[in-house]
PDB file of C-alpha atoms in Angstrom:
ATOM      1  CA  MET A  25      86.772  56.508 164.524  1.00 79.00           C
ATOM      2  CA  PRO A  26      84.005  59.077 164.803  1.00 93.00           C
ATOM      3  CA  GLU A  27      83.154  61.278 161.539  1.00 96.00           C
ATOM      4  CA  VAL A  28      81.164  64.186 162.253  1.00 98.00           C
ATOM      5  CA  LEU A  29      80.264  66.795 159.630  1.00 98.00           C
ATOM      6  CA  VAL A  30      79.324  70.171 161.868  1.00 98.00           C
ATOM      7  CA  VAL A  31      77.527  72.219 158.795  1.00 98.00           C
ATOM      8  CA  ASP A  32      77.631  76.623 159.740  1.00 97.00           C
ATOM      9  CA  ASP A  33      77.562  79.347 157.258  1.00 96.00           C
ATOM     10  CA  SER A  34      79.989  80.871 159.800  1.00 96.00           C
ATOM     11  CA  LYS A  35      83.533  79.831 159.997  1.00 97.00           C
ATOM     12  CA  VAL A  36      83.752  81.253 163.504  1.00 96.00           C
ATOM     13  CA  MET A  37      81.155  78.671 165.333  1.00 96.00           C
ATOM     14  CA  ARG A  38      82.131  75.597 163.116  1.00 97.00           C
ATOM     15  CA  ASP A  39      85.341  76.157 164.633  1.00 97.00           C
ATOM     16  CA  MET A  40      84.031  76.352 167.924  1.00 96.00           C
ATOM     17  CA  VAL A  41      82.346  73.816 167.989  1.00 97.00           C
ATOM     18  CA  VAL A  42      85.124  71.372 166.044  1.00 97.00           C
ATOM     19  CA  ALA A  43      86.892  72.436 169.498  1.00 96.00           C
ATOM     20  CA  CYS A  44      84.728  71.518 171.578  1.00 96.00           C
ATOM     21  CA  LEU A  45      83.965  68.019 170.368  1.00 96.00           C
ATOM     22  CA  ARG A  46      87.599  67.821 169.595  1.00 93.00           C
ATOM     23  CA  PRO A  47      88.392  66.244 173.064  1.00 88.00           C
ATOM     24  CA  TYR A  48      86.159  62.847 172.081  1.00 84.00           C
ATOM     25  CA  PRO A  49      88.541  60.348 171.295  1.00 83.00           C
ATOM     26  CA  ASP A  50      89.935  59.805 168.085  1.00 86.00           C
ATOM     27  CA  SER A  51      87.140  62.135 166.229  1.00 92.00           C
ATOM     28  CA  ARG A  52      87.409  63.509 162.254  1.00 96.00           C
ATOM     29  CA  PHE A  53      85.813  66.581 161.687  1.00 97.00           C
ATOM     30  CA  THR A  54      84.567  68.037 158.199  1.00 98.00           C
ATOM     31  CA  GLN A  55      83.440  71.167 157.766  1.00 98.00           C
ATOM     32  CA  ALA A  56      80.382  72.863 155.040  1.00 98.00           C
ATOM     33  CA  SER A  57      79.286  76.417 155.184  1.00 97.00           C
ATOM     34  CA  SER A  58      75.861  75.633 153.634  1.00 97.00           C
ATOM     35  CA  GLY A  59      72.879  73.244 153.628  1.00 97.00           C
ATOM     36  CA  LEU A  60      73.946  72.385 149.588  1.00 97.00           C
ATOM     37  CA  GLU A  61      77.901  71.387 150.853  1.00 97.00           C
ATOM     38  CA  ALA A  62      76.355  69.486 153.345  1.00 97.00           C
ATOM     39  CA  ILE A  63      74.608  67.822 151.069  1.00 97.00           C
ATOM     40  CA  GLU A  64      77.903  67.151 149.017  1.00 97.00           C
ATOM     41  CA  GLN A  65      79.577  66.066 151.749  1.00 97.00           C
ATOM     42  CA  LEU A  66      76.551  63.288 153.011  1.00 97.00           C
ATOM     43  CA  SER A  67      77.090  61.986 149.472  1.00 94.00           C
ATOM     44  CA  LEU A  68      81.044  61.262 149.723  1.00 94.00           C
ATOM     45  CA  LYS A  69      81.591  59.520 152.768  1.00 94.00           C
ATOM     46  CA  PRO A  70      79.809  57.985 155.859  1.00 95.00           C
ATOM     47  CA  TYR A  71      79.485  59.659 158.862  1.00 97.00           C
ATOM     48  CA  ASP A  72      78.682  59.276 162.373  1.00 96.00           C
ATOM     49  CA  LEU A  73      77.246  62.530 163.663  1.00 97.00           C
ATOM     50  CA  LEU A  74      76.032  66.101 161.935  1.00 98.00           C
ATOM     51  CA  VAL A  75      75.684  69.006 163.373  1.00 98.00           C
ATOM     52  CA  LEU A  76      73.395  71.666 162.204  1.00 97.00           C
ATOM     53  CA  ASP A  77      72.633  74.976 162.126  1.00 97.00           C
ATOM     54  CA  LEU A  78      69.587  76.266 161.568  1.00 95.00           C
ATOM     55  CA  ASN A  79      69.778  79.201 159.250  1.00 92.00           C
ATOM     56  CA  MET A  80      71.813  78.984 155.917  1.00 90.00           C
ATOM     57  CA  PRO A  81      72.188  81.204 153.209  1.00 84.00           C
ATOM     58  CA  ASP A  82      71.371  78.591 150.182  1.00 91.00           C
ATOM     59  CA  ILE A  83      69.561  75.284 151.767  1.00 94.00           C
ATOM     60  CA  GLY A  84      68.326  75.879 155.588  1.00 94.00           C
ATOM     61  CA  GLY A  85      68.792  72.765 158.136  1.00 96.00           C
ATOM     62  CA  ILE A  86      65.157  71.628 158.808  1.00 97.00           C
ATOM     63  CA  GLU A  87      65.988  70.739 154.416  1.00 97.00           C
ATOM     64  CA  VAL A  88      68.728  69.344 155.274  1.00 97.00           C
ATOM     65  CA  VAL A  89      67.429  67.346 158.024  1.00 98.00           C
ATOM     66  CA  GLU A  90      64.434  66.521 155.243  1.00 97.00           C
ATOM     67  CA  PHE A  91      66.975  64.938 153.339  1.00 97.00           C
ATOM     68  CA  VAL A  92      68.424  63.164 155.830  1.00 97.00           C
ATOM     69  CA  ARG A  93      65.799  61.281 156.849  1.00 97.00           C
ATOM     70  CA  GLY A  94      64.428  60.847 153.607  1.00 96.00           C
ATOM     71  CA  GLN A  95      67.754  58.455 152.316  1.00 95.00           C
ATOM     72  CA  ASP A  96      67.965  55.507 153.259  1.00 94.00           C
ATOM     73  CA  HIS A  97      71.296  55.246 153.887  1.00 93.00           C
ATOM     74  CA  LEU A  98      71.307  58.469 156.009  1.00 95.00           C
ATOM     75  CA  ARG A  99      68.078  57.281 157.882  1.00 93.00           C
ATOM     76  CA  ASP A 100      69.576  56.925 161.066  1.00 94.00           C
ATOM     77  CA  LEU A 101      72.463  59.501 161.214  1.00 97.00           C
ATOM     78  CA  PRO A 102      71.751  61.278 164.616  1.00 97.00           C
ATOM     79  CA  ILE A 103      71.699  65.505 164.157  1.00 98.00           C
ATOM     80  CA  ILE A 104      72.061  67.775 167.028  1.00 98.00           C
ATOM     81  CA  ILE A 105      70.932  71.307 165.483  1.00 97.00           C
ATOM     82  CA  VAL A 106      73.163  74.173 166.880  1.00 96.00           C
ATOM     83  CA  THR A 107      70.849  77.777 166.127  1.00 94.00           C
ATOM     84  CA  THR A 108      70.185  81.258 167.393  1.00 92.00           C
ATOM     85  CA  ARG A 109      66.625  80.342 166.931  1.00 89.00           C
ATOM     86  CA  GLY A 110      65.509  79.518 170.548  1.00 84.00           C
ATOM     87  CA  ASP A 111      61.437  79.927 169.932  1.00 88.00           C
ATOM     88  CA  GLU A 112      59.473  77.049 170.555  1.00 93.00           C
ATOM     89  CA  ALA A 113      58.299  76.386 166.785  1.00 94.00           C
ATOM     90  CA  SER A 114      61.861  76.744 165.021  1.00 93.00           C
ATOM     91  CA  ARG A 115      62.500  73.510 168.067  1.00 95.00           C
ATOM     92  CA  GLU A 116      58.699  71.581 167.192  1.00 96.00           C
ATOM     93  CA  ARG A 117      59.646  72.386 163.538  1.00 96.00           C
ATOM     94  CA  ALA A 118      63.656  70.626 163.653  1.00 96.00           C
ATOM     95  CA  LEU A 119      62.641  67.768 166.167  1.00 96.00           C
ATOM     96  CA  GLN A 120      59.696  66.970 163.983  1.00 97.00           C
ATOM     97  CA  ALA A 121      61.711  67.182 160.604  1.00 96.00           C
ATOM     98  CA  GLY A 122      63.673  64.643 162.507  1.00 97.00           C
ATOM     99  CA  ALA A 123      66.810  66.271 164.234  1.00 97.00           C
ATOM    100  CA  ASP A 124      67.722  64.152 167.548  1.00 96.00           C
ATOM    101  CA  ARG A 125      68.644  67.350 169.670  1.00 96.00           C
ATOM    102  CA  PHE A 126      68.003  70.707 169.288  1.00 96.00           C
ATOM    103  CA  MET A 127      70.104  73.894 171.248  1.00 96.00           C
ATOM    104  CA  THR A 128      70.330  77.330 171.356  1.00 94.00           C
ATOM    105  CA  LYS A 129      73.499  79.139 170.543  1.00 92.00           C
ATOM    106  CA  PRO A 130      75.224  80.046 172.801  1.00 91.00           C
ATOM    107  CA  PHE A 131      75.827  76.382 174.140  1.00 92.00           C
ATOM    108  CA  THR A 132      79.006  75.258 176.835  1.00 93.00           C
ATOM    109  CA  PRO A 133      81.148  72.660 176.096  1.00 94.00           C
ATOM    110  CA  ASP A 134      80.221  70.308 178.110  1.00 94.00           C
ATOM    111  CA  SER A 135      76.478  70.680 176.926  1.00 95.00           C
ATOM    112  CA  ILE A 136      77.305  69.574 173.394  1.00 96.00           C
ATOM    113  CA  GLN A 137      80.515  67.002 174.025  1.00 94.00           C
ATOM    114  CA  GLY A 138      77.590  64.949 176.553  1.00 93.00           C
ATOM    115  CA  THR A 139      74.903  65.066 173.775  1.00 94.00           C
ATOM    116  CA  ALA A 140      77.387  64.164 171.126  1.00 94.00           C
ATOM    117  CA  ARG A 141      78.739  61.669 173.168  1.00 92.00           C
ATOM    118  CA  ALA A 142      75.249  59.762 174.160  1.00 91.00           C
ATOM    119  CA  LEU A 143      74.191  60.274 170.610  1.00 94.00           C
ATOM    120  CA  LEU A 144      77.422  58.735 169.070  1.00 92.00           C
ATOM    121  CA  GLU A 145      77.424  55.958 171.539  1.00 89.00           C
ATOM    122  CA  LYS A 146      74.159  54.913 171.206  1.00 81.00           C
ATOM    123  CA  ASN A 147      72.815  56.255 174.333  1.00 65.00           C
ATOM    124  CA  PRO A 148      70.472  59.052 173.376  1.00 54.00           C
ATOM    125  CA  ALA A 149      68.578  58.748 176.454  1.00 54.00           C
ATOM    126  CA  GLU A 150      71.411  60.137 178.355  1.00 54.00           C
ATOM    127  CA  ALA A 151      71.875  62.987 175.631  1.00 53.00           C
ATOM    128  CA  PRO A 152      70.612  66.747 177.434  1.00 54.00           C
ATOM    129  CA  ARG A 153      67.298  67.398 175.445  1.00 54.00           C
ATOM    130  CA  GLY A 154      67.159  71.382 174.826  1.00 53.00           C
TER     131      GLY A 154
END
């Protein structure tokens, strides 16, 4: 049963991501509204996927990615960045920090479902790059 942590300071956006990923079989979702809360949640239980915004009021998404990649037990956690920042510099920075995929808002349900499915099923080559 996949455990997914969805992190965004906008409740509407968190709910939208969860609604898009809910069709994935037997998924369970935890939501966090900040980078700090995400780090706290990651210390409480294991997750199979992290969906993360870049722009947050306390600890930003890049810092969360760097934290995750710096932890031995989290090093292989798939991370999808979902952000309003569509510039190439943000994309490159997120991917260099260790994010697996970078998606811009707005996204389609099919695009985030396909990306999540490929990463959860350990078929990253099938996950759309963006």
